[in-house]
Amino acid sequence: MADSELRAWVSDRLHDALGMSERTLVDFMIAGAKKASSPQALSQLMESCDYKMTPEMDALSDELWRRFPHASAVPVVHRPAAAHARQVVAQRAKNASYKLIPESSSEEEEEVKAAATGGG
């Protein structure tokens, strides 16, 4: 939906819900919908600005919020670059935990071989 179409849609819906609509309120609703973490957060934002939250306003908040992509709405599985980065970090941490094995003397090697073969 183009920006002007979205503004017209919000304006019409605000007029239906509140009996009035003005450009600053339309812009405020759109900006709030883009930033809100949920439809309820958008409703609370409107309520905090002394707008009466009727069922029509709640429906408008819900529908408007759903028209925008939100970070919380994108599952982690759909972000392969982030998953790969986590795997790389985990592998680096695992690699850093490895230590060098000290070189053993020839006597220790003979003892290990003897123990492995069952000889004494």
PDB file of C-alpha atoms in Angstrom:
ATOM      1  CA  MET A   1       0.000   0.000   0.000  1.00  0.00           C
ATOM      2  CA  ALA A   2       1.449   3.375  -1.008  1.00  0.00           C
ATOM      3  CA  ASP A   3       2.049   6.017   1.631  1.00  0.00           C
ATOM      4  CA  SER A   4      -0.772   8.274   0.399  1.00  0.00           C
ATOM      5  CA  GLU A   5      -3.183   5.326   0.193  1.00  0.00           C
ATOM      6  CA  LEU A   6      -2.256   4.287   3.728  1.00  0.00           C
ATOM      7  CA  ARG A   7      -2.821   7.827   5.008  1.00  0.00           C
ATOM      8  CA  ALA A   8      -6.211   7.968   3.295  1.00  0.00           C
ATOM      9  CA  TRP A   9      -7.171   4.578   4.730  1.00  0.00           C
ATOM     10  CA  VAL A  10      -6.147   5.576   8.273  1.00  0.00           C
ATOM     11  CA  SER A  11      -7.901   8.917   7.898  1.00  0.00           C
ATOM     12  CA  ASP A  12     -11.135   7.233   6.818  1.00  0.00           C
ATOM     13  CA  ARG A  13     -10.962   4.688   9.625  1.00  0.00           C
ATOM     14  CA  LEU A  14     -10.221   7.398  12.216  1.00  0.00           C
ATOM     15  CA  HIS A  15     -13.191   9.385  10.978  1.00  0.00           C
ATOM     16  CA  ASP A  16     -15.405   6.303  11.326  1.00  0.00           C
ATOM     17  CA  ALA A  17     -14.080   5.551  14.821  1.00  0.00           C
ATOM     18  CA  LEU A  18     -13.749   9.051  16.296  1.00  0.00           C
ATOM     19  CA  GLY A  19     -15.963  11.167  14.092  1.00  0.00           C
ATOM     20  CA  MET A  20     -12.943  13.269  13.110  1.00  0.00           C
ATOM     21  CA  SER A  21      -9.585  12.932  11.467  1.00  0.00           C
ATOM     22  CA  GLU A  22      -6.622  15.243  10.983  1.00  0.00           C
ATOM     23  CA  ARG A  23      -3.283  14.815   9.293  1.00  0.00           C
ATOM     24  CA  THR A  24      -1.155  14.978  12.467  1.00  0.00           C
ATOM     25  CA  LEU A  25      -3.257  12.280  14.124  1.00  0.00           C
ATOM     26  CA  VAL A  26      -2.991  10.100  11.013  1.00  0.00           C
ATOM     27  CA  ASP A  27       0.803  10.531  10.960  1.00  0.00           C
ATOM     28  CA  PHE A  28       0.964   9.841  14.702  1.00  0.00           C
ATOM     29  CA  MET A  29      -1.028   6.613  14.300  1.00  0.00           C
ATOM     30  CA  ILE A  30       1.176   5.435  11.423  1.00  0.00           C
ATOM     31  CA  ALA A  31       4.397   6.226  13.305  1.00  0.00           C
ATOM     32  CA  GLY A  32       3.039   4.530  16.416  1.00  0.00           C
ATOM     33  CA  ALA A  33       2.074   1.423  14.434  1.00  0.00           C
ATOM     34  CA  LYS A  34       5.584   1.179  12.994  1.00  0.00           C
ATOM     35  CA  LYS A  35       7.235   1.413  16.430  1.00  0.00           C
ATOM     36  CA  ALA A  36       4.740  -0.439  18.635  1.00  0.00           C
ATOM     37  CA  SER A  37       5.644  -3.945  19.759  1.00  0.00           C
ATOM     38  CA  SER A  38       2.032  -5.149  19.605  1.00  0.00           C
ATOM     39  CA  PRO A  39      -1.466  -3.939  18.703  1.00  0.00           C
ATOM     40  CA  GLN A  40      -2.125  -3.520  22.433  1.00  0.00           C
ATOM     41  CA  ALA A  41       0.924  -1.251  22.734  1.00  0.00           C
ATOM     42  CA  LEU A  42      -0.473   0.918  19.948  1.00  0.00           C
ATOM     43  CA  SER A  43      -3.858   1.046  21.712  1.00  0.00           C
ATOM     44  CA  GLN A  44      -2.136   2.019  24.966  1.00  0.00           C
ATOM     45  CA  LEU A  45      -0.233   4.760  23.147  1.00  0.00           C
ATOM     46  CA  MET A  46      -3.474   6.183  21.802  1.00  0.00           C
ATOM     47  CA  GLU A  47      -5.126   5.888  25.206  1.00  0.00           C
ATOM     48  CA  SER A  48      -2.215   7.707  26.851  1.00  0.00           C
ATOM     49  CA  CYS A  49      -2.932  10.603  24.483  1.00  0.00           C
ATOM     50  CA  ASP A  50      -6.518  10.784  25.809  1.00  0.00           C
ATOM     51  CA  TYR A  51      -8.198   9.146  22.836  1.00  0.00           C
ATOM     52  CA  LYS A  52     -11.189   7.057  23.832  1.00  0.00           C
ATOM     53  CA  MET A  53     -10.463   3.446  22.943  1.00  0.00           C
ATOM     54  CA  THR A  54     -13.676   2.103  21.465  1.00  0.00           C
ATOM     55  CA  PRO A  55     -13.959  -1.299  19.799  1.00  0.00           C
ATOM     56  CA  GLU A  56     -13.550   0.512  16.458  1.00  0.00           C
ATOM     57  CA  MET A  57     -10.310   2.139  17.648  1.00  0.00           C
ATOM     58  CA  ASP A  58      -9.032  -1.193  18.943  1.00  0.00           C
ATOM     59  CA  ALA A  59      -9.815  -2.791  15.584  1.00  0.00           C
ATOM     60  CA  LEU A  60      -8.064   0.085  13.787  1.00  0.00           C
ATOM     61  CA  SER A  61      -4.991  -0.254  16.014  1.00  0.00           C
ATOM     62  CA  ASP A  62      -4.872  -3.992  15.422  1.00  0.00           C
ATOM     63  CA  GLU A  63      -5.306  -3.773  11.655  1.00  0.00           C
ATOM     64  CA  LEU A  64      -2.877  -0.872  11.254  1.00  0.00           C
ATOM     65  CA  TRP A  65      -0.203  -2.574  13.365  1.00  0.00           C
ATOM     66  CA  ARG A  66      -0.433  -5.716  11.234  1.00  0.00           C
ATOM     67  CA  ARG A  67       0.293  -3.744   8.056  1.00  0.00           C
ATOM     68  CA  PHE A  68       3.911  -3.174   9.091  1.00  0.00           C
ATOM     69  CA  PRO A  69       6.748  -5.655   9.576  1.00  0.00           C
ATOM     70  CA  HIS A  70       7.955  -5.880  13.169  1.00  0.00           C
ATOM     71  CA  ALA A  71      11.149  -7.367  14.559  1.00  0.00           C
ATOM     72  CA  SER A  72       9.257  -9.519  17.025  1.00  0.00           C
ATOM     73  CA  ALA A  73       7.162 -10.950  14.217  1.00  0.00           C
ATOM     74  CA  VAL A  74      10.184 -12.357  12.341  1.00  0.00           C
ATOM     75  CA  PRO A  75      11.131 -15.779  13.694  1.00  0.00           C
ATOM     76  CA  VAL A  76      14.810 -16.454  14.278  1.00  0.00           C
ATOM     77  CA  VAL A  77      14.699 -19.353  11.790  1.00  0.00           C
ATOM     78  CA  HIS A  78      14.155 -16.911   8.946  1.00  0.00           C
ATOM     79  CA  ARG A  79      17.401 -15.122   9.701  1.00  0.00           C
ATOM     80  CA  PRO A  80      20.081 -17.527   8.476  1.00  0.00           C
ATOM     81  CA  ALA A  81      22.875 -14.944   8.733  1.00  0.00           C
ATOM     82  CA  ALA A  82      22.213 -14.462  12.451  1.00  0.00           C
ATOM     83  CA  ALA A  83      22.054 -18.223  13.010  1.00  0.00           C
ATOM     84  CA  HIS A  84      25.352 -18.661  11.159  1.00  0.00           C
ATOM     85  CA  ALA A  85      26.971 -15.884  13.202  1.00  0.00           C
ATOM     86  CA  ARG A  86      25.875 -17.597  16.440  1.00  0.00           C
ATOM     87  CA  GLN A  87      27.357 -20.881  15.200  1.00  0.00           C
ATOM     88  CA  VAL A  88      30.660 -19.180  14.357  1.00  0.00           C
ATOM     89  CA  VAL A  89      30.844 -17.567  17.800  1.00  0.00           C
ATOM     90  CA  ALA A  90      30.067 -20.885  19.495  1.00  0.00           C
ATOM     91  CA  GLN A  91      32.721 -22.701  17.430  1.00  0.00           C
ATOM     92  CA  ARG A  92      35.319 -20.041  18.241  1.00  0.00           C
ATOM     93  CA  ALA A  93      34.559 -20.352  21.949  1.00  0.00           C
ATOM     94  CA  LYS A  94      34.885 -24.127  21.711  1.00  0.00           C
ATOM     95  CA  ASN A  95      38.189 -23.813  19.824  1.00  0.00           C
ATOM     96  CA  ALA A  96      39.534 -21.385  22.431  1.00  0.00           C
ATOM     97  CA  SER A  97      38.856 -23.939  25.163  1.00  0.00           C
ATOM     98  CA  TYR A  98      41.226 -26.486  23.594  1.00  0.00           C
ATOM     99  CA  LYS A  99      44.719 -26.736  25.086  1.00  0.00           C
ATOM    100  CA  LEU A 100      47.914 -28.205  23.724  1.00  0.00           C
ATOM    101  CA  ILE A 101      48.818 -31.613  25.036  1.00  0.00           C
ATOM    102  CA  PRO A 102      52.286 -31.588  26.569  1.00  0.00           C
ATOM    103  CA  GLU A 103      54.792 -33.828  24.872  1.00  0.00           C
ATOM    104  CA  SER A 104      55.387 -36.958  26.922  1.00  0.00           C
ATOM    105  CA  SER A 105      58.748 -38.536  27.550  1.00  0.00           C
ATOM    106  CA  SER A 106      59.684 -41.814  25.898  1.00  0.00           C
ATOM    107  CA  GLU A 107      59.359 -43.661  29.255  1.00  0.00           C
ATOM    108  CA  GLU A 108      55.723 -42.511  29.564  1.00  0.00           C
ATOM    109  CA  GLU A 109      55.029 -43.644  26.001  1.00  0.00           C
ATOM    110  CA  GLU A 110      56.416 -47.115  26.760  1.00  0.00           C
ATOM    111  CA  GLU A 111      54.269 -47.331  29.900  1.00  0.00           C
ATOM    112  CA  VAL A 112      51.169 -46.356  27.942  1.00  0.00           C
ATOM    113  CA  LYS A 113      51.934 -48.943  25.225  1.00  0.00           C
ATOM    114  CA  ALA A 114      52.584 -51.629  27.821  1.00  0.00           C
ATOM    115  CA  ALA A 115      49.344 -50.847  29.637  1.00  0.00           C
ATOM    116  CA  ALA A 116      47.424 -50.933  26.367  1.00  0.00           C
ATOM    117  CA  THR A 117      48.800 -54.329  25.371  1.00  0.00           C
ATOM    118  CA  GLY A 118      48.368 -55.790  28.826  1.00  0.00           C
ATOM    119  CA  GLY A 119      52.074 -56.300  29.364  1.00  0.00           C
ATOM    120  CA  GLY A 120      53.844 -55.099  32.364  1.00  0.00           C
TER     121      GLY A 120
END
